[in-house]
Amino acid sequence: MAKSIRFEFNHAAFQQVLNAPEVKSRIRRMGDAVAQAAGEGFEVQEYTANYGGSPRPMVVVRADSIEAKLAEATDKTLTRALDAARGA
């Protein structure tokens, strides 16, 4: 019979990694890459999200102009640009 294994996460260290400047920078680069791939009228906004008491950085790429909103609604311009985050 196999023995059970118990993992104990170091939550403080995990938070430290999530909020490291390098991680924040990487997330911002990914958002910028998506916005650039989507084209004119898309902007990146940075936030600190709070998931169950666990703050972490995030970015949102959103259509900022009517033209960009229409491009997303009709052609899924922003949705198609998501792959650009992989190379950032």
XYZ file of N, CA and C in Angstrom:
264
model
N 0.842 -1.172 0.000
C 0.000 0.000 0.000
C 0.889 1.238 0.000
N 0.541 2.200 -0.819
C 1.333 3.426 -0.946
C 1.111 4.326 0.265
N 2.186 4.991 0.658
C 2.074 5.961 1.755
C 1.531 7.266 1.203
N 0.755 7.937 1.999
C 0.245 9.233 1.558
C 1.319 10.294 1.782
N 1.313 11.256 0.907
C 2.273 12.357 0.976
C 1.507 13.628 1.304
N 2.061 14.393 2.193
C 1.408 15.641 2.565
C 2.309 16.806 2.165
N 1.724 17.760 1.450
C 2.442 18.962 1.052
C 1.991 20.120 1.927
N 2.942 20.903 2.348
C 2.629 22.132 3.058
C 3.257 23.279 2.283
N 2.408 24.175 1.801
C 2.885 25.308 1.025
C 3.394 26.408 1.940
N 4.455 27.050 1.501
C 4.980 28.212 2.193
C 4.284 29.425 1.559
N 3.150 29.795 2.113
C 2.320 30.842 1.516
C 3.029 32.193 1.454
N 3.821 32.512 2.448
C 4.544 33.791 2.438
C 5.536 33.836 1.279
N 6.241 32.745 1.059
C 7.208 32.691 -0.050
C 6.489 32.721 -1.392
N 5.356 32.054 -1.473
C 4.572 32.056 -2.699
C 4.117 33.469 -3.035
N 3.646 34.204 -2.045
C 3.235 35.593 -2.243
C 4.414 36.458 -2.666
N 5.562 36.183 -2.082
C 6.759 36.951 -2.425
C 7.114 36.747 -3.899
N 7.006 35.525 -4.377
C 7.289 35.240 -5.788
C 6.241 35.893 -6.685
N 4.969 35.749 -6.333
C 3.894 36.331 -7.147
C 4.029 37.840 -7.290
N 4.510 38.495 -6.270
C 4.587 39.950 -6.272
C 5.989 40.485 -6.547
N 6.877 39.619 -6.991
C 8.241 40.038 -7.316
C 8.219 41.002 -8.506
N 9.122 41.965 -8.520
C 9.169 42.918 -9.645
C 9.341 42.230 -10.999
N 10.076 41.121 -11.040
C 10.278 40.400 -12.297
C 8.960 39.811 -12.818
N 8.137 39.314 -11.915
C 6.843 38.749 -12.310
C 5.926 39.861 -12.809
N 5.892 40.974 -12.080
C 5.065 42.106 -12.505
C 5.504 42.608 -13.877
N 6.799 42.678 -14.093
C 7.332 43.128 -15.375
C 6.948 42.173 -16.501
N 7.044 40.887 -16.238
C 6.694 39.876 -17.241
C 5.206 39.965 -17.602
N 4.366 40.118 -16.611
C 2.929 40.227 -16.855
C 2.630 41.472 -17.686
N 3.307 42.575 -17.384
C 3.112 43.807 -18.152
C 3.567 43.618 -19.598
N 4.711 42.960 -19.801
C 5.198 42.704 -21.165
C 4.202 41.853 -21.953
N 3.609 40.874 -21.287
C 2.628 40.017 -21.954
C 1.404 40.835 -22.374
N 0.939 41.705 -21.494
C -0.197 42.564 -21.829
C 0.129 43.509 -22.970
N 1.329 44.098 -22.922
C 1.748 45.002 -23.993
C 1.829 44.279 -25.335
N 2.318 43.027 -25.321
C 2.428 42.250 -26.561
C 1.048 41.973 -27.149
N 0.094 41.656 -26.309
C -1.273 41.391 -26.783
C -1.886 42.666 -27.351
N -1.731 43.780 -26.638
C -2.285 45.051 -27.112
C -1.660 45.456 -28.445
N -0.362 45.264 -28.575
C 0.309 45.619 -29.822
C -0.155 44.716 -30.968
N -0.314 43.426 -30.687
C -0.775 42.501 -31.728
C -2.210 42.802 -32.136
N -3.022 43.278 -31.202
C -4.420 43.605 -31.513
C -4.518 44.853 -32.371
N -3.574 45.776 -32.176
C -3.551 46.973 -33.009
C -4.036 48.218 -32.294
N -4.361 49.210 -33.102
C -4.774 50.526 -32.615
C -6.042 50.439 -31.769
N -6.058 51.182 -30.673
C -7.272 51.305 -29.879
C -7.386 50.359 -28.703
N -6.344 49.565 -28.444
C -6.354 48.656 -27.303
C -5.336 49.138 -26.277
N -5.717 49.115 -25.004
C -4.835 49.606 -23.950
C -4.643 48.558 -22.867
N -3.556 48.717 -22.121
C -3.222 47.805 -21.030
C -3.407 48.552 -19.714
N -4.083 47.911 -18.784
C -4.247 48.471 -17.444
C -3.699 47.474 -16.431
N -2.923 47.966 -15.468
C -2.359 47.112 -14.428
C -3.213 47.188 -13.167
N -3.371 46.047 -12.520
C -4.147 45.960 -11.288
C -3.431 45.070 -10.286
N -3.873 45.146 -9.059
C -3.536 44.135 -8.065
C -4.847 43.471 -7.723
N -4.964 42.216 -8.102
C -6.191 41.463 -7.847
C -6.076 40.790 -6.490
N -7.192 40.587 -5.859
C -7.205 39.970 -4.548
C -8.068 38.715 -4.613
N -7.415 37.578 -4.746
C -8.116 36.305 -4.829
C -8.083 35.617 -3.474
N -9.192 35.654 -2.777
C -9.280 34.989 -1.487
C -8.263 35.486 -0.476
N -8.011 36.793 -0.485
C -7.040 37.354 0.448
C -5.605 37.233 -0.023
N -5.429 36.834 -1.278
C -4.092 36.630 -1.818
C -3.841 37.631 -2.947
N -3.241 38.785 -2.642
C -3.019 39.787 -3.689
C -1.984 39.334 -4.710
N -2.266 39.619 -5.966
C -1.325 39.294 -7.035
C -1.501 40.280 -8.184
N -0.433 40.530 -8.918
C -0.514 41.479 -10.031
C -1.253 40.872 -11.220
N -1.906 41.726 -11.976
C -2.545 41.293 -13.215
C -2.658 42.478 -14.165
N -2.847 42.180 -15.426
C -3.103 43.220 -16.419
C -4.377 42.865 -17.170
N -5.026 43.894 -17.662
C -6.205 43.737 -18.496
C -5.941 44.500 -19.780
N -6.149 43.842 -20.898
C -6.062 44.508 -22.196
C -7.494 44.727 -22.642
N -7.833 45.980 -22.919
C -9.216 46.295 -23.263
C -9.274 47.225 -24.462
N -10.397 47.156 -25.144
C -10.642 48.055 -26.266
C -10.958 49.430 -25.697
N -10.211 50.428 -26.154
C -10.350 51.779 -25.620
C -11.114 52.712 -26.555
N -11.281 52.300 -27.790
C -11.982 53.159 -28.751
C -13.185 52.405 -29.320
N -14.077 53.153 -29.908
C -15.252 52.527 -30.523
C -14.817 51.593 -31.649
N -13.819 52.018 -32.419
C -13.339 51.187 -33.523
C -12.779 49.867 -33.017
N -12.029 49.924 -31.913
C -11.457 48.706 -31.335
C -12.554 47.803 -30.773
N -13.554 48.399 -30.158
C -14.676 47.607 -29.636
C -15.414 46.906 -30.769
N -15.617 47.618 -31.867
C -16.267 47.009 -33.032
C -15.405 45.903 -33.630
N -14.092 46.145 -33.688
C -13.180 45.135 -34.229
C -13.227 43.862 -33.392
N -13.301 44.004 -32.075
C -13.409 42.819 -31.210
C -14.766 42.152 -31.380
N -15.823 42.944 -31.446
C -17.167 42.385 -31.558
C -17.386 41.647 -32.876
N -16.845 42.178 -33.951
C -17.102 41.578 -35.266
C -16.019 40.598 -35.706
N -14.756 40.904 -35.406
C -13.644 40.090 -35.908
C -12.856 39.367 -34.828
N -13.204 39.587 -33.563
C -12.474 38.984 -32.432
C -10.983 39.335 -32.481
N -10.688 40.594 -32.770
C -9.321 41.076 -32.914
C -8.497 40.842 -31.652
N -9.028 41.198 -30.524
C -8.302 41.037 -29.260
C -8.167 39.562 -28.893
N -9.215 38.817 -29.083
C -9.182 37.385 -28.786
C -8.104 36.691 -29.603
N -7.995 37.050 -30.865
C -6.981 36.434 -31.732
C -5.571 36.869 -31.367
N -5.447 38.000 -30.719
C -4.125 38.523 -30.350
C -3.585 37.899 -29.054
N -4.382 37.121 -28.347
C -3.948 36.548 -27.068
C -2.696 35.698 -27.197
N -2.519 35.049 -28.334
C -1.351 34.196 -28.527
C -0.047 34.976 -28.444
N -0.092 36.271 -28.668
C 1.122 37.106 -28.622
C 1.746 37.105 -27.232
N 0.970 36.812 -26.205
C 1.495 36.796 -24.837
C 2.509 35.672 -24.642
N 2.405 34.627 -25.430
C 3.329 33.490 -25.286
C 4.767 33.881 -25.595
N 4.959 34.768 -26.531
C 6.304 35.134 -26.942
C 6.889 36.317 -26.191
N 6.119 36.913 -25.292
C 6.579 38.125 -24.593
C 7.538 37.790 -23.477
